[in-house]
Amino acid sequence: MKVSIRELAEEMAIQIEGFRSFADRRTGKILSVSEEALVRAEELDVEDSEYAGQDEELRSAFDVYANFEHYEELPDLFDIDEYGMMADFTYSRQDPCVGELLAAAIRGKGAFRRFKDTVQRVGVSEEWYRYRDESMRRKAIEWCEANGIAYEE
């Protein structure tokens, strides 16, 4: 089965701390499970797997644990490097005033919040989100190709 690049890019963009996301090579589906559920699934043995079937998240976590060779873990936030995307967007601005404001926004602690506030304030938020979405799409394709995962647009 093929993974949907749109779904993959969306999942990569909305990762939540304490959760891990996987692509199922058998079905092409993307799933997220809490690290807590993964730990619980690891503690279950095969006889307990029936219990896991009563809890959808635990059932998914158990399937990841028991059939890990069929899953590929999605890149984490560090690997995705949204800060790098913000910097690339900032330094690609044609208007030097906008570029300077965005460059100031991405320096230091709180850069993500300041950047998002600044793109809104200077009127380039639609451009930013299109740029970010396209960057995520490219990263999703690169990830699929690097991991030998079939995909569709």
Short mmCIF file of C-alpha atoms in Angstrom, two decimals:
data_model
loop_
_atom_site.label_atom_id
_atom_site.label_comp_id
_atom_site.label_asym_id
_atom_site.label_seq_id
_atom_site.Cartn_x
_atom_site.Cartn_y
_atom_site.Cartn_z
CA MET A 1 0.00 0.00 0.00
CA LYS A 2 1.06 3.58 -0.56
CA VAL A 3 1.37 6.29 2.06
CA SER A 4 -0.48 9.54 1.36
CA ILE A 5 2.09 12.34 1.19
CA ARG A 6 -0.57 14.83 2.32
CA GLU A 7 -1.41 12.77 5.44
CA LEU A 8 2.26 12.10 6.15
CA ALA A 9 3.19 15.79 5.86
CA GLU A 10 0.28 16.77 8.12
CA GLU A 11 1.31 14.23 10.74
CA MET A 12 4.91 15.40 10.60
CA ALA A 13 3.74 18.99 11.14
CA ILE A 14 1.55 18.33 14.18
CA GLN A 15 3.68 16.02 16.30
CA ILE A 16 2.91 16.13 20.00
CA GLU A 17 5.46 15.61 22.72
CA GLY A 18 5.03 12.22 24.36
CA PHE A 19 3.67 10.60 21.18
CA ARG A 20 5.43 8.72 18.40
CA SER A 21 4.13 8.36 14.87
CA PHE A 22 4.59 5.44 12.48
CA ALA A 23 3.80 4.54 8.89
CA ASP A 24 2.41 1.06 8.44
CA ARG A 25 4.05 -0.45 5.36
CA ARG A 26 1.22 -2.98 5.01
CA THR A 27 -1.68 -0.52 4.92
CA GLY A 28 -0.11 2.87 4.15
CA LYS A 29 -1.80 4.29 7.24
CA ILE A 30 -0.13 6.73 9.60
CA LEU A 31 -0.71 6.23 13.30
CA SER A 32 0.33 8.00 16.46
CA VAL A 33 0.56 6.32 19.82
CA SER A 34 1.62 7.64 23.17
CA GLU A 35 4.97 6.57 24.55
CA GLU A 36 3.04 5.36 27.59
CA ALA A 37 0.96 2.99 25.43
CA LEU A 38 4.12 1.71 23.74
CA VAL A 39 5.64 0.91 27.14
CA ARG A 40 2.43 -0.84 28.23
CA ALA A 41 2.33 -2.82 24.97
CA GLU A 42 5.92 -3.95 25.48
CA GLU A 43 4.94 -5.30 28.89
CA LEU A 44 2.11 -7.41 27.42
CA ASP A 45 2.81 -10.92 26.24
CA VAL A 46 0.98 -12.64 23.42
CA GLU A 47 -1.73 -14.02 25.74
CA ASP A 48 -2.43 -10.48 26.96
CA SER A 49 -2.79 -9.14 23.43
CA GLU A 50 -6.52 -9.93 23.59
CA TYR A 51 -6.75 -7.37 26.41
CA ALA A 52 -5.04 -4.85 24.16
CA GLY A 53 -7.87 -5.27 21.66
CA GLN A 54 -10.24 -3.52 24.04
CA ASP A 55 -8.25 -0.28 23.95
CA GLU A 56 -7.68 1.10 20.45
CA GLU A 57 -4.48 2.96 21.30
CA LEU A 58 -3.05 0.00 23.20
CA ARG A 59 -4.04 -2.32 20.34
CA SER A 60 -2.16 -0.05 17.90
CA ALA A 61 0.84 0.14 20.22
CA PHE A 62 0.88 -3.64 20.60
CA ASP A 63 0.76 -4.06 16.82
CA VAL A 64 3.72 -1.68 16.45
CA TYR A 65 5.63 -3.59 19.12
CA ALA A 66 4.75 -7.08 17.84
CA ASN A 67 5.19 -6.24 14.13
CA PHE A 68 7.87 -3.57 14.24
CA GLU A 69 9.33 -4.71 10.90
CA HIS A 70 6.13 -3.46 9.21
CA TYR A 71 6.40 0.03 10.68
CA GLU A 72 8.70 2.94 10.04
CA GLU A 73 8.87 5.66 12.68
CA LEU A 74 8.32 9.16 11.33
CA PRO A 75 11.03 11.74 11.84
CA ASP A 76 10.76 13.65 15.10
CA LEU A 77 10.57 17.43 15.50
CA PHE A 78 14.37 17.68 15.70
CA ASP A 79 14.76 15.86 12.37
CA ILE A 80 12.06 17.97 10.72
CA ASP A 81 13.83 21.21 11.75
CA GLU A 82 11.02 23.74 11.55
CA TYR A 83 13.47 26.35 12.82
CA GLY A 84 15.50 25.80 9.64
CA MET A 85 12.33 26.28 7.59
CA MET A 86 11.67 29.56 9.39
CA ALA A 87 15.23 30.72 8.72
CA ASP A 88 15.07 29.74 5.04
CA PHE A 89 11.74 31.57 4.67
CA THR A 90 13.13 34.61 6.47
CA TYR A 91 16.21 34.93 4.30
CA SER A 92 14.25 34.41 1.09
CA ARG A 93 12.16 37.56 1.62
CA GLN A 94 12.48 40.16 -1.12
CA ASP A 95 11.43 43.02 1.16
CA PRO A 96 14.45 43.80 3.39
CA CYS A 97 12.27 45.33 6.13
CA VAL A 98 10.19 42.15 6.41
CA GLY A 99 13.35 40.05 6.33
CA GLU A 100 14.91 42.07 9.16
CA LEU A 101 11.79 41.80 11.32
CA LEU A 102 11.59 38.04 10.77
CA ALA A 103 15.33 37.62 11.40
CA ALA A 104 14.98 39.43 14.73
CA ALA A 105 11.98 37.23 15.59
CA ILE A 106 13.86 33.93 15.17
CA ARG A 107 16.72 34.87 17.49
CA GLY A 108 16.79 33.51 21.02
CA LYS A 109 14.31 31.84 23.31
CA GLY A 110 10.68 32.02 22.21
CA ALA A 111 11.60 32.20 18.51
CA PHE A 112 8.67 30.08 17.32
CA ARG A 113 6.01 32.21 19.01
CA ARG A 114 7.69 35.50 17.99
CA PHE A 115 8.07 34.30 14.40
CA LYS A 116 4.40 33.32 14.14
CA ASP A 117 3.33 36.64 15.67
CA THR A 118 5.63 38.53 13.30
CA VAL A 119 4.48 36.78 10.11
CA GLN A 120 0.93 37.69 11.13
CA ARG A 121 1.84 41.30 11.92
CA VAL A 122 3.75 41.91 8.66
CA GLY A 123 1.09 40.20 6.54
CA VAL A 124 3.03 37.20 5.22
CA SER A 125 1.30 34.44 7.19
CA GLU A 126 -0.35 32.91 4.10
CA GLU A 127 3.03 32.86 2.33
CA TRP A 128 4.64 31.31 5.41
CA TYR A 129 2.09 28.51 5.75
CA ARG A 130 2.27 27.71 2.01
CA TYR A 131 6.09 27.62 2.29
CA ARG A 132 5.94 25.46 5.43
CA ASP A 133 3.39 23.07 3.90
CA GLU A 134 5.49 22.68 0.74
CA SER A 135 8.63 22.14 2.83
CA MET A 136 6.84 19.46 4.87
CA ARG A 137 5.64 17.84 1.64
CA ARG A 138 9.22 17.72 0.30
CA LYS A 139 10.50 16.31 3.61
CA ALA A 140 7.75 13.65 3.55
CA ILE A 141 8.76 12.59 0.03
CA GLU A 142 12.46 12.52 0.97
CA TRP A 143 11.63 10.42 4.05
CA CYS A 144 9.58 7.95 1.99
CA GLU A 145 12.32 7.61 -0.60
CA ALA A 146 15.04 7.21 2.05
CA ASN A 147 13.02 4.45 3.76
CA GLY A 148 11.81 2.65 0.64
CA ILE A 149 8.16 3.49 1.28
CA ALA A 150 5.78 3.78 -1.66
CA TYR A 151 3.75 6.99 -1.67
CA GLU A 152 1.07 8.84 -3.57
CA GLU A 153 0.32 12.53 -3.84
#
